[in-house]
């Protein structure tokens, strides 16, 4: 039976210890590598999910902005519809263009500009609501006849607003 003799490499126990140590280090490195790979996969999956959520949020925000812009520019009689303030501004401009700049009274304006007031009824509503929310002293300066004009136009504008929503 042949036995291993020390010939420069050490005893069999030393060789086995070195081999065991080397395999243990290799196993530890492999385990650490596998753990790092798994952590990287997990981080990549989390990043992918976060990216998808961000893309969905961006798409929802984009859709909300487009809905807002489309709502603000809904077509009315072939022209883009503006905000209530824009419609009121157009109404005032039409009144001023008719030379009524010396005496600006909203009830008179609504009486003089019936066609424009019908087309720009959202501006009419803004004007009437603003006048109705004025201080008591300011409202007391409005005659009963002028208040009736405002009330009639408010009803008419609300009807036009309702008709427009039904046709959409």
C-alpha atoms as a PDB file:
ATOM      1  CA  UNK A   1       0.000   0.000   0.000  1.00  0.00           C
ATOM      2  CA  UNK A   2       1.409   3.278  -1.023  1.00  0.00           C
ATOM      3  CA  UNK A   3       1.363   6.148   1.396  1.00  0.00           C
ATOM      4  CA  UNK A   4       1.771   9.726   0.693  1.00  0.00           C
ATOM      5  CA  UNK A   5       5.061  10.996   1.809  1.00  0.00           C
ATOM      6  CA  UNK A   6       6.093  14.526   2.328  1.00  0.00           C
ATOM      7  CA  UNK A   7       7.826  15.587  -0.766  1.00  0.00           C
ATOM      8  CA  UNK A   8       7.727  19.335  -0.802  1.00  0.00           C
ATOM      9  CA  UNK A   9       3.918  19.709  -0.830  1.00  0.00           C
ATOM     10  CA  UNK A  10       3.197  18.888   2.742  1.00  0.00           C
ATOM     11  CA  UNK A  11       1.197  16.100   4.260  1.00  0.00           C
ATOM     12  CA  UNK A  12      -2.058  14.742   2.861  1.00  0.00           C
ATOM     13  CA  UNK A  13      -3.932  16.498   5.672  1.00  0.00           C
ATOM     14  CA  UNK A  14      -2.388  19.818   4.675  1.00  0.00           C
ATOM     15  CA  UNK A  15      -3.279  19.296   1.018  1.00  0.00           C
ATOM     16  CA  UNK A  16      -6.849  18.397   1.943  1.00  0.00           C
ATOM     17  CA  UNK A  17      -7.070  21.432   4.216  1.00  0.00           C
ATOM     18  CA  UNK A  18      -5.861  23.665   1.402  1.00  0.00           C
ATOM     19  CA  UNK A  19      -8.297  22.127  -1.063  1.00  0.00           C
ATOM     20  CA  UNK A  20     -11.175  22.411   1.418  1.00  0.00           C
ATOM     21  CA  UNK A  21     -10.216  26.025   2.118  1.00  0.00           C
ATOM     22  CA  UNK A  22     -10.006  26.783  -1.608  1.00  0.00           C
ATOM     23  CA  UNK A  23     -13.410  25.178  -2.306  1.00  0.00           C
ATOM     24  CA  UNK A  24     -14.907  26.976   0.679  1.00  0.00           C
ATOM     25  CA  UNK A  25     -13.632  30.335  -0.645  1.00  0.00           C
ATOM     26  CA  UNK A  26     -14.927  29.454  -4.107  1.00  0.00           C
ATOM     27  CA  UNK A  27     -18.326  28.476  -2.659  1.00  0.00           C
ATOM     28  CA  UNK A  28     -18.450  31.703  -0.644  1.00  0.00           C
ATOM     29  CA  UNK A  29     -17.592  33.788  -3.743  1.00  0.00           C
ATOM     30  CA  UNK A  30     -20.220  31.930  -5.781  1.00  0.00           C
ATOM     31  CA  UNK A  31     -22.806  32.507  -3.036  1.00  0.00           C
ATOM     32  CA  UNK A  32     -21.949  36.233  -2.836  1.00  0.00           C
ATOM     33  CA  UNK A  33     -22.112  36.503  -6.624  1.00  0.00           C
ATOM     34  CA  UNK A  34     -25.521  34.794  -6.703  1.00  0.00           C
ATOM     35  CA  UNK A  35     -26.779  37.086  -3.910  1.00  0.00           C
ATOM     36  CA  UNK A  36     -25.519  40.168  -5.809  1.00  0.00           C
ATOM     37  CA  UNK A  37     -27.178  38.943  -9.009  1.00  0.00           C
ATOM     38  CA  UNK A  38     -30.472  38.374  -7.159  1.00  0.00           C
ATOM     39  CA  UNK A  39     -30.278  41.851  -5.563  1.00  0.00           C
ATOM     40  CA  UNK A  40     -29.579  43.374  -8.986  1.00  0.00           C
ATOM     41  CA  UNK A  41     -32.577  41.524 -10.492  1.00  0.00           C
ATOM     42  CA  UNK A  42     -34.776  42.681  -7.647  1.00  0.00           C
ATOM     43  CA  UNK A  43     -33.566  46.285  -7.996  1.00  0.00           C
ATOM     44  CA  UNK A  44     -34.138  46.118 -11.760  1.00  0.00           C
ATOM     45  CA  UNK A  45     -37.683  44.818 -11.230  1.00  0.00           C
ATOM     46  CA  UNK A  46     -38.394  47.585  -8.697  1.00  0.00           C
ATOM     47  CA  UNK A  47     -36.984  50.193 -11.083  1.00  0.00           C
ATOM     48  CA  UNK A  48     -39.087  48.798 -13.934  1.00  0.00           C
ATOM     49  CA  UNK A  49     -42.249  48.957 -11.771  1.00  0.00           C
ATOM     50  CA  UNK A  50     -41.428  52.517 -10.673  1.00  0.00           C
ATOM     51  CA  UNK A  51     -40.830  53.480 -14.285  1.00  0.00           C
ATOM     52  CA  UNK A  52     -44.184  51.983 -15.318  1.00  0.00           C
ATOM     53  CA  UNK A  53     -45.963  53.831 -12.498  1.00  0.00           C
ATOM     54  CA  UNK A  54     -44.253  57.082 -13.525  1.00  0.00           C
ATOM     55  CA  UNK A  55     -45.247  56.513 -17.162  1.00  0.00           C
ATOM     56  CA  UNK A  56     -48.863  55.890 -16.108  1.00  0.00           C
ATOM     57  CA  UNK A  57     -48.883  59.025 -13.959  1.00  0.00           C
ATOM     58  CA  UNK A  58     -47.404  61.040 -16.832  1.00  0.00           C
ATOM     59  CA  UNK A  59     -50.020  59.657 -19.228  1.00  0.00           C
ATOM     60  CA  UNK A  60     -52.828  60.518 -16.773  1.00  0.00           C
ATOM     61  CA  UNK A  61     -51.441  64.039 -16.327  1.00  0.00           C
ATOM     62  CA  UNK A  62     -51.133  64.454 -20.087  1.00  0.00           C
ATOM     63  CA  UNK A  63     -54.735  63.269 -20.566  1.00  0.00           C
ATOM     64  CA  UNK A  64     -55.977  65.624 -17.832  1.00  0.00           C
ATOM     65  CA  UNK A  65     -54.213  68.584 -19.449  1.00  0.00           C
ATOM     66  CA  UNK A  66     -55.631  67.690 -22.863  1.00  0.00           C
ATOM     67  CA  UNK A  67     -59.131  67.327 -21.390  1.00  0.00           C
ATOM     68  CA  UNK A  68     -58.803  70.734 -19.752  1.00  0.00           C
ATOM     69  CA  UNK A  69     -57.557  72.347 -22.941  1.00  0.00           C
ATOM     70  CA  UNK A  70     -60.222  70.644 -25.045  1.00  0.00           C
ATOM     71  CA  UNK A  71     -62.904  71.715 -22.586  1.00  0.00           C
ATOM     72  CA  UNK A  72     -61.661  75.303 -22.682  1.00  0.00           C
ATOM     73  CA  UNK A  73     -61.699  75.263 -26.472  1.00  0.00           C
ATOM     74  CA  UNK A  74     -64.982  73.450 -27.049  1.00  0.00           C
ATOM     75  CA  UNK A  75     -66.420  74.553 -30.344  1.00  0.00           C
ATOM     76  CA  UNK A  76     -69.379  76.958 -30.259  1.00  0.00           C
ATOM     77  CA  UNK A  77     -70.848  77.894 -33.596  1.00  0.00           C
ATOM     78  CA  UNK A  78     -67.597  77.049 -35.343  1.00  0.00           C
ATOM     79  CA  UNK A  79     -65.431  79.219 -33.061  1.00  0.00           C
ATOM     80  CA  UNK A  80     -63.409  78.094 -30.069  1.00  0.00           C
ATOM     81  CA  UNK A  81     -65.188  78.871 -26.828  1.00  0.00           C
ATOM     82  CA  UNK A  82     -63.153  80.891 -24.362  1.00  0.00           C
ATOM     83  CA  UNK A  83     -63.344  81.223 -20.630  1.00  0.00           C
ATOM     84  CA  UNK A  84     -66.122  83.196 -18.974  1.00  0.00           C
ATOM     85  CA  UNK A  85     -63.724  86.100 -18.522  1.00  0.00           C
ATOM     86  CA  UNK A  86     -62.774  86.042 -22.204  1.00  0.00           C
ATOM     87  CA  UNK A  87     -66.434  86.005 -23.220  1.00  0.00           C
ATOM     88  CA  UNK A  88     -67.195  88.934 -20.912  1.00  0.00           C
ATOM     89  CA  UNK A  89     -64.215  90.793 -22.355  1.00  0.00           C
ATOM     90  CA  UNK A  90     -65.504  90.194 -25.902  1.00  0.00           C
ATOM     91  CA  UNK A  91     -68.910  91.488 -24.815  1.00  0.00           C
ATOM     92  CA  UNK A  92     -67.371  94.672 -23.401  1.00  0.00           C
ATOM     93  CA  UNK A  93     -65.256  95.116 -26.549  1.00  0.00           C
ATOM     94  CA  UNK A  94     -68.358  94.813 -28.751  1.00  0.00           C
ATOM     95  CA  UNK A  95     -70.112  97.404 -26.579  1.00  0.00           C
ATOM     96  CA  UNK A  96     -67.157  99.795 -26.757  1.00  0.00           C
ATOM     97  CA  UNK A  97     -66.918  99.329 -30.537  1.00  0.00           C
ATOM     98  CA  UNK A  98     -70.515 100.514 -30.791  1.00  0.00           C
ATOM     99  CA  UNK A  99     -69.367 103.790 -29.208  1.00  0.00           C
ATOM    100  CA  UNK A 100     -70.910 103.217 -25.783  1.00  0.00           C
ATOM    101  CA  UNK A 101     -67.688 103.846 -23.870  1.00  0.00           C
ATOM    102  CA  UNK A 102     -69.011 106.983 -22.126  1.00  0.00           C
ATOM    103  CA  UNK A 103     -71.787 105.193 -20.312  1.00  0.00           C
ATOM    104  CA  UNK A 104     -70.988 101.591 -19.462  1.00  0.00           C
ATOM    105  CA  UNK A 105     -73.980 100.012 -17.764  1.00  0.00           C
ATOM    106  CA  UNK A 106     -74.143  96.239 -17.873  1.00  0.00           C
ATOM    107  CA  UNK A 107     -77.983  96.113 -18.143  1.00  0.00           C
ATOM    108  CA  UNK A 108     -77.835  98.606 -21.046  1.00  0.00           C
ATOM    109  CA  UNK A 109     -75.002  96.659 -22.632  1.00  0.00           C
ATOM    110  CA  UNK A 110     -77.026  93.431 -22.467  1.00  0.00           C
ATOM    111  CA  UNK A 111     -80.040  95.180 -23.963  1.00  0.00           C
ATOM    112  CA  UNK A 112     -78.000  96.751 -26.778  1.00  0.00           C
ATOM    113  CA  UNK A 113     -75.986  93.625 -27.597  1.00  0.00           C
ATOM    114  CA  UNK A 114     -78.597  90.890 -27.643  1.00  0.00           C
ATOM    115  CA  UNK A 115     -76.959  88.798 -30.403  1.00  0.00           C
ATOM    116  CA  UNK A 116     -73.506  89.058 -28.861  1.00  0.00           C
ATOM    117  CA  UNK A 117     -74.881  88.365 -25.376  1.00  0.00           C
ATOM    118  CA  UNK A 118     -76.559  85.191 -26.600  1.00  0.00           C
ATOM    119  CA  UNK A 119     -73.335  84.024 -28.223  1.00  0.00           C
ATOM    120  CA  UNK A 120     -71.244  84.970 -25.180  1.00  0.00           C
ATOM    121  CA  UNK A 121     -73.761  83.870 -22.525  1.00  0.00           C
ATOM    122  CA  UNK A 122     -71.055  82.547 -20.183  1.00  0.00           C
ATOM    123  CA  UNK A 123     -69.650  86.072 -20.013  1.00  0.00           C
ATOM    124  CA  UNK A 124     -73.157  87.357 -19.306  1.00  0.00           C
ATOM    125  CA  UNK A 125     -73.431  84.929 -16.388  1.00  0.00           C
ATOM    126  CA  UNK A 126     -70.101  86.129 -15.014  1.00  0.00           C
ATOM    127  CA  UNK A 127     -71.206  89.768 -15.247  1.00  0.00           C
ATOM    128  CA  UNK A 128     -74.548  89.100 -13.537  1.00  0.00           C
ATOM    129  CA  UNK A 129     -72.973  86.937 -10.813  1.00  0.00           C
ATOM    130  CA  UNK A 130     -70.349  89.614 -10.168  1.00  0.00           C
ATOM    131  CA  UNK A 131     -72.968  92.355  -9.892  1.00  0.00           C
ATOM    132  CA  UNK A 132     -75.166  90.228  -7.620  1.00  0.00           C
ATOM    133  CA  UNK A 133     -72.217  89.535  -5.316  1.00  0.00           C
ATOM    134  CA  UNK A 134     -71.421  93.264  -4.969  1.00  0.00           C
ATOM    135  CA  UNK A 135     -71.718  95.144  -1.687  1.00  0.00           C
ATOM    136  CA  UNK A 136     -75.205  96.152  -0.637  1.00  0.00           C
ATOM    137  CA  UNK A 137     -74.529  99.859  -1.294  1.00  0.00           C
ATOM    138  CA  UNK A 138     -73.449  99.106  -4.844  1.00  0.00           C
ATOM    139  CA  UNK A 139     -76.466  96.890  -5.466  1.00  0.00           C
ATOM    140  CA  UNK A 140     -78.799  99.564  -4.069  1.00  0.00           C
ATOM    141  CA  UNK A 141     -77.555 101.881  -6.840  1.00  0.00           C
ATOM    142  CA  UNK A 142     -79.103  99.536  -9.422  1.00  0.00           C
ATOM    143  CA  UNK A 143     -82.669 100.461 -10.292  1.00  0.00           C
ATOM    144  CA  UNK A 144     -85.435  97.835 -10.216  1.00  0.00           C
ATOM    145  CA  UNK A 145     -85.666  97.999 -14.019  1.00  0.00           C
ATOM    146  CA  UNK A 146     -81.954  97.318 -14.407  1.00  0.00           C
ATOM    147  CA  UNK A 147     -82.156  94.482 -11.847  1.00  0.00           C
ATOM    148  CA  UNK A 148     -84.998  92.931 -13.880  1.00  0.00           C
ATOM    149  CA  UNK A 149     -82.832  93.089 -17.028  1.00  0.00           C
ATOM    150  CA  UNK A 150     -80.032  91.342 -15.133  1.00  0.00           C
ATOM    151  CA  UNK A 151     -82.388  88.672 -13.739  1.00  0.00           C
ATOM    152  CA  UNK A 152     -83.932  88.017 -17.155  1.00  0.00           C
ATOM    153  CA  UNK A 153     -80.500  87.697 -18.760  1.00  0.00           C
ATOM    154  CA  UNK A 154     -79.318  85.397 -16.001  1.00  0.00           C
ATOM    155  CA  UNK A 155     -82.261  83.048 -16.640  1.00  0.00           C
ATOM    156  CA  UNK A 156     -81.692  83.233 -20.386  1.00  0.00           C
ATOM    157  CA  UNK A 157     -77.959  82.574 -20.074  1.00  0.00           C
ATOM    158  CA  UNK A 158     -78.557  79.626 -17.752  1.00  0.00           C
ATOM    159  CA  UNK A 159     -81.014  78.173 -20.284  1.00  0.00           C
ATOM    160  CA  UNK A 160     -78.467  78.661 -23.078  1.00  0.00           C
ATOM    161  CA  UNK A 161     -75.784  77.024 -20.912  1.00  0.00           C
ATOM    162  CA  UNK A 162     -78.092  74.065 -20.231  1.00  0.00           C
ATOM    163  CA  UNK A 163     -78.990  73.741 -23.931  1.00  0.00           C
ATOM    164  CA  UNK A 164     -75.322  73.772 -24.843  1.00  0.00           C
ATOM    165  CA  UNK A 165     -74.474  71.029 -22.344  1.00  0.00           C
ATOM    166  CA  UNK A 166     -77.331  68.873 -23.674  1.00  0.00           C
ATOM    167  CA  UNK A 167     -76.149  69.243 -27.272  1.00  0.00           C
ATOM    168  CA  UNK A 168     -72.616  68.157 -26.318  1.00  0.00           C
END
